[in-house]
Amino acid sequence: MERTLSIIKPDGVSRGIIGEVIKRLENNDISVKAMKMIHMTQPQAEGFYAVHKERPFFESLTAFMTSGPVVVMVLEGDNVISRYRDLMGATNFKEAAEGTIRRDFATDIEKNVVHGSDAPETAAFEIGYFFNSFEIIS
Ligand code: ATP
Ligand code: MG
């Protein structure tokens, strides 16, 4: 069993596809072990995306991620880090495989509906960034 952090980004929340994303998790044997809706402040978003702070899109990305509420979830399942990223599809929705969340719903390379941790170390950091141990179902 592995855990990962998922975020339904502001575009996914405002466009009403929270349920669609969760349905795809449930259909793929991925269980939700913690979930909340938050509206990140600029410092919170900058801390979350600190690995990208030298990237040209950092300012725009953090502005987007603070533009409205997001749904953060801890997901659990076999090999869930890579299986959830497969369900998400490529960062650029134009390159995302058919049937993936980003291919079906993203509108822009930045406004790509969902986030998923990319490795066990980043998953541990990202889960701890938003949840304490009492908030995660064991
Ligand atoms: P995420 O980390 O959100 O799951 P990812 O791992 O597929 O996505 P990263 O390279 O970590 O992609 O980029 C983080 C986020 O930054 C992307 O999901 C997207 O919202 C935004 N982003 C990435 N590349 C670009 C770009 N070239 N222009 C604008 N925004 C970008
Ligand atoms: Mg990433």
Short mmCIF file of N, CA and C and ligand atoms in Angstrom, two decimals:
data_model
loop_
_atom_site.label_atom_id
_atom_site.label_comp_id
_atom_site.label_asym_id
_atom_site.label_seq_id
_atom_site.Cartn_x
_atom_site.Cartn_y
_atom_site.Cartn_z
N MET A 1 0.84 -1.21 0.00
CA MET A 1 0.00 0.00 0.00
C MET A 1 0.86 1.24 0.00
N GLU A 2 0.44 2.19 -0.78
CA GLU A 2 1.20 3.43 -0.93
C GLU A 2 0.20 4.59 -0.79
N ARG A 3 0.73 5.77 -0.45
CA ARG A 3 -0.13 6.96 -0.37
C ARG A 3 0.40 8.05 -1.28
N THR A 4 -0.53 8.88 -1.73
CA THR A 4 -0.14 10.03 -2.54
C THR A 4 -1.03 11.20 -2.21
N LEU A 5 -0.59 12.42 -2.56
CA LEU A 5 -1.43 13.60 -2.37
C LEU A 5 -2.04 14.01 -3.70
N SER A 6 -3.34 14.21 -3.68
CA SER A 6 -4.06 14.70 -4.85
C SER A 6 -4.63 16.07 -4.55
N ILE A 7 -4.61 16.94 -5.54
CA ILE A 7 -5.32 18.22 -5.43
C ILE A 7 -6.23 18.37 -6.64
N ILE A 8 -7.50 18.68 -6.39
CA ILE A 8 -8.36 19.14 -7.48
C ILE A 8 -8.20 20.65 -7.50
N LYS A 9 -7.60 21.14 -8.57
CA LYS A 9 -7.17 22.54 -8.65
C LYS A 9 -8.38 23.47 -8.82
N PRO A 10 -8.17 24.80 -8.67
CA PRO A 10 -9.30 25.74 -8.73
C PRO A 10 -10.15 25.60 -10.00
N ASP A 11 -9.54 25.25 -11.12
CA ASP A 11 -10.35 25.11 -12.35
C ASP A 11 -11.27 23.90 -12.24
N GLY A 12 -10.80 22.83 -11.62
CA GLY A 12 -11.63 21.63 -11.46
C GLY A 12 -12.79 21.89 -10.51
N VAL A 13 -12.52 22.62 -9.42
CA VAL A 13 -13.58 22.94 -8.46
C VAL A 13 -14.61 23.86 -9.09
N SER A 14 -14.14 24.93 -9.75
CA SER A 14 -15.10 25.93 -10.26
C SER A 14 -15.90 25.38 -11.44
N ARG A 15 -15.36 24.39 -12.13
CA ARG A 15 -16.08 23.84 -13.27
C ARG A 15 -16.93 22.62 -12.90
N GLY A 16 -16.94 22.30 -11.60
CA GLY A 16 -17.88 21.27 -11.15
C GLY A 16 -17.48 19.85 -11.50
N ILE A 17 -16.17 19.55 -11.45
CA ILE A 17 -15.77 18.18 -11.76
C ILE A 17 -15.11 17.46 -10.59
N ILE A 18 -15.40 17.92 -9.37
CA ILE A 18 -14.91 17.20 -8.19
C ILE A 18 -15.44 15.76 -8.22
N GLY A 19 -16.73 15.62 -8.42
CA GLY A 19 -17.36 14.29 -8.41
C GLY A 19 -16.81 13.38 -9.49
N GLU A 20 -16.57 13.95 -10.65
CA GLU A 20 -16.03 13.17 -11.77
C GLU A 20 -14.64 12.61 -11.42
N VAL A 21 -13.80 13.46 -10.80
CA VAL A 21 -12.45 13.00 -10.42
C VAL A 21 -12.56 11.89 -9.38
N ILE A 22 -13.39 12.10 -8.36
CA ILE A 22 -13.52 11.10 -7.30
C ILE A 22 -14.12 9.81 -7.84
N LYS A 23 -15.05 9.90 -8.77
CA LYS A 23 -15.61 8.69 -9.38
C LYS A 23 -14.52 7.87 -10.06
N ARG A 24 -13.60 8.55 -10.74
CA ARG A 24 -12.53 7.83 -11.42
C ARG A 24 -11.59 7.15 -10.41
N LEU A 25 -11.37 7.78 -9.27
CA LEU A 25 -10.56 7.15 -8.22
C LEU A 25 -11.25 5.87 -7.74
N GLU A 26 -12.53 6.03 -7.40
CA GLU A 26 -13.28 4.88 -6.85
C GLU A 26 -13.38 3.75 -7.86
N ASN A 27 -13.51 4.09 -9.13
CA ASN A 27 -13.59 3.05 -10.17
C ASN A 27 -12.26 2.34 -10.38
N ASN A 28 -11.18 2.91 -9.84
CA ASN A 28 -9.85 2.34 -10.05
C ASN A 28 -9.21 1.83 -8.75
N ASP A 29 -10.05 1.47 -7.78
CA ASP A 29 -9.52 0.89 -6.55
C ASP A 29 -8.54 1.79 -5.81
N ILE A 30 -8.81 3.08 -5.87
CA ILE A 30 -7.98 4.03 -5.12
C ILE A 30 -8.88 4.58 -4.03
N SER A 31 -8.46 4.48 -2.76
CA SER A 31 -9.35 4.97 -1.71
C SER A 31 -8.89 6.31 -1.16
N VAL A 32 -9.90 7.10 -0.77
CA VAL A 32 -9.66 8.42 -0.20
C VAL A 32 -9.52 8.25 1.31
N LYS A 33 -8.37 8.64 1.86
CA LYS A 33 -8.10 8.46 3.29
C LYS A 33 -8.17 9.78 4.06
N ALA A 34 -8.23 10.90 3.34
CA ALA A 34 -8.41 12.22 3.96
C ALA A 34 -8.83 13.15 2.85
N MET A 35 -9.65 14.15 3.22
CA MET A 35 -10.13 15.09 2.19
C MET A 35 -10.58 16.39 2.83
N LYS A 36 -10.20 17.51 2.25
CA LYS A 36 -10.75 18.80 2.69
C LYS A 36 -10.67 19.82 1.59
N MET A 37 -11.53 20.85 1.72
CA MET A 37 -11.49 21.96 0.77
C MET A 37 -10.83 23.14 1.46
N ILE A 38 -9.86 23.73 0.78
CA ILE A 38 -9.16 24.89 1.34
C ILE A 38 -8.98 25.94 0.25
N HIS A 39 -8.78 27.19 0.68
CA HIS A 39 -8.41 28.25 -0.26
C HIS A 39 -7.02 28.71 0.16
N MET A 40 -6.01 28.32 -0.60
CA MET A 40 -4.61 28.59 -0.21
C MET A 40 -4.27 30.07 -0.27
N THR A 41 -3.44 30.47 0.68
CA THR A 41 -2.85 31.82 0.61
C THR A 41 -1.65 31.75 -0.34
N GLN A 42 -1.17 32.91 -0.72
CA GLN A 42 0.01 32.97 -1.60
C GLN A 42 1.22 32.27 -0.95
N PRO A 43 1.54 32.56 0.33
CA PRO A 43 2.68 31.85 0.94
C PRO A 43 2.48 30.33 1.00
N GLN A 44 1.26 29.88 1.24
CA GLN A 44 1.01 28.43 1.25
C GLN A 44 1.27 27.81 -0.11
N ALA A 45 0.82 28.46 -1.16
CA ALA A 45 1.03 27.93 -2.51
C ALA A 45 2.51 27.98 -2.89
N GLU A 46 3.20 29.05 -2.50
CA GLU A 46 4.63 29.15 -2.80
C GLU A 46 5.42 28.07 -2.07
N GLY A 47 5.02 27.75 -0.85
CA GLY A 47 5.70 26.69 -0.10
C GLY A 47 5.46 25.33 -0.71
N PHE A 48 4.22 25.12 -1.16
CA PHE A 48 3.89 23.83 -1.77
C PHE A 48 4.67 23.61 -3.05
N TYR A 49 4.79 24.66 -3.86
CA TYR A 49 5.47 24.55 -5.15
C TYR A 49 6.91 25.06 -5.10
N ALA A 50 7.53 25.03 -3.92
CA ALA A 50 8.89 25.55 -3.76
C ALA A 50 9.88 24.94 -4.76
N VAL A 51 9.69 23.66 -5.12
CA VAL A 51 10.60 23.02 -6.10
C VAL A 51 10.58 23.73 -7.45
N HIS A 52 9.51 24.46 -7.71
CA HIS A 52 9.39 25.13 -9.02
C HIS A 52 9.74 26.62 -8.96
N LYS A 53 10.35 27.08 -7.84
CA LYS A 53 10.46 28.54 -7.70
C LYS A 53 11.35 29.23 -8.73
N GLU A 54 12.24 28.50 -9.35
CA GLU A 54 13.07 29.11 -10.40
C GLU A 54 12.42 29.04 -11.78
N ARG A 55 11.31 28.35 -11.89
CA ARG A 55 10.68 28.18 -13.20
C ARG A 55 9.97 29.46 -13.65
N PRO A 56 9.95 29.71 -14.95
CA PRO A 56 9.30 30.94 -15.45
C PRO A 56 7.81 31.01 -15.13
N PHE A 57 7.17 29.84 -14.92
CA PHE A 57 5.73 29.85 -14.68
C PHE A 57 5.37 29.89 -13.20
N PHE A 58 6.36 30.04 -12.31
CA PHE A 58 6.10 29.95 -10.86
C PHE A 58 5.06 30.97 -10.39
N GLU A 59 5.23 32.23 -10.81
CA GLU A 59 4.34 33.29 -10.34
C GLU A 59 2.90 33.06 -10.81
N SER A 60 2.79 32.70 -12.08
CA SER A 60 1.48 32.44 -12.65
C SER A 60 0.83 31.20 -12.00
N LEU A 61 1.63 30.17 -11.78
CA LEU A 61 1.12 28.94 -11.17
C LEU A 61 0.60 29.20 -9.76
N THR A 62 1.36 29.94 -8.96
CA THR A 62 0.91 30.18 -7.58
C THR A 62 -0.29 31.12 -7.55
N ALA A 63 -0.35 32.05 -8.50
CA ALA A 63 -1.54 32.92 -8.60
C ALA A 63 -2.77 32.08 -8.95
N PHE A 64 -2.60 31.18 -9.90
CA PHE A 64 -3.71 30.28 -10.27
C PHE A 64 -4.15 29.42 -9.09
N MET A 65 -3.18 28.84 -8.37
CA MET A 65 -3.53 27.92 -7.29
C MET A 65 -4.17 28.62 -6.09
N THR A 66 -4.05 29.95 -6.03
CA THR A 66 -4.71 30.71 -4.96
C THR A 66 -5.96 31.44 -5.47
N SER A 67 -6.33 31.20 -6.71
CA SER A 67 -7.45 31.94 -7.32
C SER A 67 -8.82 31.46 -6.84
N GLY A 68 -8.86 30.33 -6.17
CA GLY A 68 -10.13 29.80 -5.68
C GLY A 68 -9.85 28.58 -4.83
N PRO A 69 -10.91 27.99 -4.26
CA PRO A 69 -10.70 26.81 -3.41
C PRO A 69 -10.23 25.59 -4.20
N VAL A 70 -9.54 24.71 -3.49
CA VAL A 70 -9.07 23.44 -4.05
C VAL A 70 -9.53 22.32 -3.11
N VAL A 71 -9.57 21.10 -3.61
CA VAL A 71 -9.84 19.94 -2.77
C VAL A 71 -8.55 19.14 -2.66
N VAL A 72 -8.06 18.99 -1.43
CA VAL A 72 -6.85 18.19 -1.21
C VAL A 72 -7.25 16.86 -0.61
N MET A 73 -6.62 15.79 -1.12
CA MET A 73 -6.96 14.44 -0.67
C MET A 73 -5.71 13.60 -0.48
N VAL A 74 -5.77 12.72 0.51
CA VAL A 74 -4.76 11.66 0.63
C VAL A 74 -5.36 10.41 0.02
N LEU A 75 -4.67 9.86 -0.96
CA LEU A 75 -5.15 8.66 -1.66
C LEU A 75 -4.28 7.48 -1.27
N GLU A 76 -4.92 6.31 -1.22
CA GLU A 76 -4.17 5.11 -0.87
C GLU A 76 -4.53 3.96 -1.81
N GLY A 77 -3.53 3.15 -2.12
CA GLY A 77 -3.75 1.97 -2.96
C GLY A 77 -2.42 1.38 -3.37
N ASP A 78 -2.50 0.22 -4.03
CA ASP A 78 -1.29 -0.39 -4.57
C ASP A 78 -0.71 0.54 -5.62
N ASN A 79 0.59 0.84 -5.49
CA ASN A 79 1.27 1.59 -6.55
C ASN A 79 0.52 2.87 -6.93
N VAL A 80 -0.09 3.51 -5.92
CA VAL A 80 -1.04 4.60 -6.23
C VAL A 80 -0.37 5.84 -6.81
N ILE A 81 0.89 6.06 -6.48
CA ILE A 81 1.56 7.26 -7.01
C ILE A 81 1.54 7.23 -8.54
N SER A 82 2.03 6.15 -9.10
CA SER A 82 2.08 6.11 -10.57
C SER A 82 0.71 5.81 -11.18
N ARG A 83 -0.11 5.02 -10.49
CA ARG A 83 -1.44 4.75 -11.06
C ARG A 83 -2.30 6.01 -11.11
N TYR A 84 -2.19 6.87 -10.08
CA TYR A 84 -2.97 8.11 -10.11
C TYR A 84 -2.42 9.06 -11.18
N ARG A 85 -1.10 9.09 -11.33
CA ARG A 85 -0.55 9.95 -12.40
C ARG A 85 -0.98 9.45 -13.78
N ASP A 86 -1.12 8.15 -13.92
CA ASP A 86 -1.64 7.62 -15.19
C ASP A 86 -3.09 8.08 -15.43
N LEU A 87 -3.88 8.08 -14.36
CA LEU A 87 -5.27 8.55 -14.51
C LEU A 87 -5.31 10.04 -14.84
N MET A 88 -4.35 10.81 -14.28
CA MET A 88 -4.30 12.26 -14.54
C MET A 88 -3.95 12.57 -15.99
N GLY A 89 -2.93 11.87 -16.52
CA GLY A 89 -2.43 12.16 -17.86
C GLY A 89 -1.29 13.17 -17.82
N ALA A 90 -0.68 13.41 -18.97
CA ALA A 90 0.49 14.29 -19.06
C ALA A 90 0.16 15.71 -18.63
N THR A 91 1.19 16.42 -18.13
CA THR A 91 1.05 17.81 -17.69
C THR A 91 0.34 18.64 -18.75
N ASN A 92 0.83 18.52 -19.98
CA ASN A 92 0.21 19.23 -21.10
C ASN A 92 -0.93 18.38 -21.64
N PHE A 93 -2.16 18.87 -21.47
CA PHE A 93 -3.33 18.05 -21.84
C PHE A 93 -3.33 17.65 -23.30
N LYS A 94 -2.62 18.43 -24.12
CA LYS A 94 -2.56 18.09 -25.55
C LYS A 94 -1.75 16.82 -25.79
N GLU A 95 -0.88 16.50 -24.83
CA GLU A 95 -0.08 15.28 -24.93
C GLU A 95 -0.64 14.15 -24.06
N ALA A 96 -1.71 14.43 -23.35
CA ALA A 96 -2.26 13.42 -22.42
C ALA A 96 -3.02 12.34 -23.19
N ALA A 97 -2.89 11.11 -22.70
CA ALA A 97 -3.55 9.98 -23.36
C ALA A 97 -5.07 10.10 -23.27
N GLU A 98 -5.70 9.50 -24.23
CA GLU A 98 -7.16 9.43 -24.29
C GLU A 98 -7.72 8.82 -23.00
N GLY A 99 -8.79 9.39 -22.49
CA GLY A 99 -9.45 8.83 -21.31
C GLY A 99 -8.86 9.31 -20.00
N THR A 100 -7.80 10.13 -20.05
CA THR A 100 -7.23 10.66 -18.80
C THR A 100 -7.99 11.91 -18.37
N ILE A 101 -7.86 12.24 -17.09
CA ILE A 101 -8.57 13.40 -16.54
C ILE A 101 -8.16 14.68 -17.28
N ARG A 102 -6.85 14.85 -17.48
CA ARG A 102 -6.41 16.09 -18.14
C ARG A 102 -6.83 16.15 -19.59
N ARG A 103 -6.77 15.02 -20.29
CA ARG A 103 -7.21 15.00 -21.69
C ARG A 103 -8.69 15.36 -21.77
N ASP A 104 -9.46 14.86 -20.82
CA ASP A 104 -10.91 15.07 -20.88
C ASP A 104 -11.34 16.45 -20.39
N PHE A 105 -10.58 17.05 -19.45
CA PHE A 105 -11.08 18.27 -18.81
C PHE A 105 -10.14 19.47 -18.79
N ALA A 106 -8.83 19.29 -18.98
CA ALA A 106 -7.93 20.44 -18.88
C ALA A 106 -8.13 21.39 -20.05
N THR A 107 -7.83 22.66 -19.79
CA THR A 107 -8.03 23.69 -20.83
C THR A 107 -6.73 24.39 -21.18
N ASP A 108 -5.65 24.06 -20.47
CA ASP A 108 -4.42 24.85 -20.57
C ASP A 108 -3.32 24.03 -19.90
N ILE A 109 -2.04 24.27 -20.27
CA ILE A 109 -0.96 23.51 -19.63
C ILE A 109 -0.92 23.79 -18.12
N GLU A 110 -1.33 25.00 -17.73
CA GLU A 110 -1.34 25.36 -16.31
C GLU A 110 -2.65 24.93 -15.65
N LYS A 111 -3.75 25.24 -16.29
CA LYS A 111 -5.07 24.91 -15.73
C LYS A 111 -5.41 23.48 -16.12
N ASN A 112 -4.75 22.55 -15.39
CA ASN A 112 -4.85 21.14 -15.79
C ASN A 112 -5.55 20.26 -14.75
N VAL A 113 -6.46 20.90 -13.97
CA VAL A 113 -7.47 20.22 -13.16
C VAL A 113 -6.98 19.50 -11.90
N VAL A 114 -5.88 18.77 -12.02
CA VAL A 114 -5.45 17.93 -10.90
C VAL A 114 -3.94 17.98 -10.69
N HIS A 115 -3.57 17.70 -9.46
CA HIS A 115 -2.17 17.50 -9.09
C HIS A 115 -2.04 16.11 -8.48
N GLY A 116 -0.88 15.47 -8.69
CA GLY A 116 -0.56 14.23 -7.99
C GLY A 116 0.92 14.19 -7.69
N SER A 117 1.27 13.73 -6.50
CA SER A 117 2.69 13.61 -6.13
C SER A 117 3.40 12.73 -7.16
N ASP A 118 4.72 12.97 -7.33
CA ASP A 118 5.43 12.23 -8.38
C ASP A 118 6.40 11.17 -7.86
N ALA A 119 6.57 11.04 -6.54
CA ALA A 119 7.51 10.04 -5.98
C ALA A 119 7.19 9.87 -4.50
N PRO A 120 7.65 8.79 -3.88
CA PRO A 120 7.37 8.57 -2.45
C PRO A 120 7.84 9.73 -1.56
N GLU A 121 8.99 10.31 -1.85
CA GLU A 121 9.51 11.41 -1.02
C GLU A 121 8.63 12.65 -1.15
N THR A 122 8.23 12.99 -2.38
CA THR A 122 7.39 14.17 -2.55
C THR A 122 6.00 13.90 -1.97
N ALA A 123 5.50 12.67 -2.09
CA ALA A 123 4.20 12.33 -1.50
C ALA A 123 4.24 12.55 0.01
N ALA A 124 5.30 12.11 0.67
CA ALA A 124 5.40 12.27 2.12
C ALA A 124 5.42 13.75 2.50
N PHE A 125 6.21 14.53 1.78
CA PHE A 125 6.27 15.98 2.04
C PHE A 125 4.91 16.63 1.81
N GLU A 126 4.28 16.31 0.70
CA GLU A 126 3.03 16.98 0.31
C GLU A 126 1.87 16.58 1.23
N ILE A 127 1.80 15.32 1.65
CA ILE A 127 0.75 14.90 2.58
C ILE A 127 0.93 15.65 3.90
N GLY A 128 2.16 15.70 4.39
CA GLY A 128 2.43 16.40 5.65
C GLY A 128 2.22 17.91 5.56
N TYR A 129 2.29 18.43 4.37
CA TYR A 129 2.08 19.87 4.17
C TYR A 129 0.63 20.26 4.47
N PHE A 130 -0.29 19.36 4.18
CA PHE A 130 -1.72 19.69 4.33
C PHE A 130 -2.44 18.94 5.45
N PHE A 131 -1.92 17.80 5.89
CA PHE A 131 -2.66 16.98 6.85
C PHE A 131 -1.77 16.56 8.02
N ASN A 132 -2.37 16.50 9.22
CA ASN A 132 -1.67 15.86 10.33
C ASN A 132 -2.18 14.44 10.47
N SER A 133 -1.52 13.64 11.31
CA SER A 133 -1.82 12.20 11.35
C SER A 133 -3.25 11.91 11.79
N PHE A 134 -3.85 12.80 12.61
CA PHE A 134 -5.22 12.57 13.10
C PHE A 134 -6.26 12.75 11.99
N GLU A 135 -5.87 13.42 10.93
CA GLU A 135 -6.82 13.71 9.84
C GLU A 135 -6.83 12.62 8.77
N ILE A 136 -5.92 11.65 8.89
CA ILE A 136 -5.82 10.61 7.87
C ILE A 136 -6.33 9.29 8.45
N ILE A 137 -7.27 8.67 7.74
CA ILE A 137 -7.85 7.41 8.20
C ILE A 137 -6.80 6.31 8.06
N SER A 138 -6.62 5.54 9.15
CA SER A 138 -5.59 4.51 9.05
C SER A 138 -6.23 3.14 8.92
P1 ATP B 1 1.49 18.48 -10.80
O1 ATP B 1 2.77 18.71 -10.04
O2 ATP B 1 0.51 19.64 -10.68
O3 ATP B 1 0.86 17.17 -10.50
P2 ATP B 1 3.00 17.71 -13.08
O4 ATP B 1 3.84 16.93 -12.12
O5 ATP B 1 2.42 17.01 -14.25
O6 ATP B 1 1.81 18.43 -12.36
P3 ATP B 1 4.99 19.80 -12.95
O7 ATP B 1 6.12 19.83 -13.90
O8 ATP B 1 5.24 19.35 -11.54
O9 ATP B 1 3.82 18.94 -13.63
O10 ATP B 1 4.36 21.25 -12.94
C1 ATP B 1 3.51 21.66 -11.89
C2 ATP B 1 2.36 22.44 -12.46
O11 ATP B 1 2.86 23.65 -13.02
C3 ATP B 1 1.63 21.76 -13.64
O12 ATP B 1 0.67 20.84 -13.25
C4 ATP B 1 1.01 22.96 -14.32
O13 ATP B 1 -0.17 23.40 -13.62
C5 ATP B 1 2.09 24.01 -14.16
N1 ATP B 1 3.01 24.03 -15.32
C6 ATP B 1 3.93 23.10 -15.65
N2 ATP B 1 4.60 23.43 -16.77
C7 ATP B 1 4.08 24.63 -17.15
C8 ATP B 1 4.33 25.53 -18.22
N3 ATP B 1 5.27 25.26 -19.15
N4 ATP B 1 3.59 26.65 -18.29
C9 ATP B 1 2.66 26.93 -17.37
N5 ATP B 1 2.37 26.14 -16.32
C10 ATP B 1 3.06 25.01 -16.21
MG MG B 2 4.62 17.81 -10.32
#
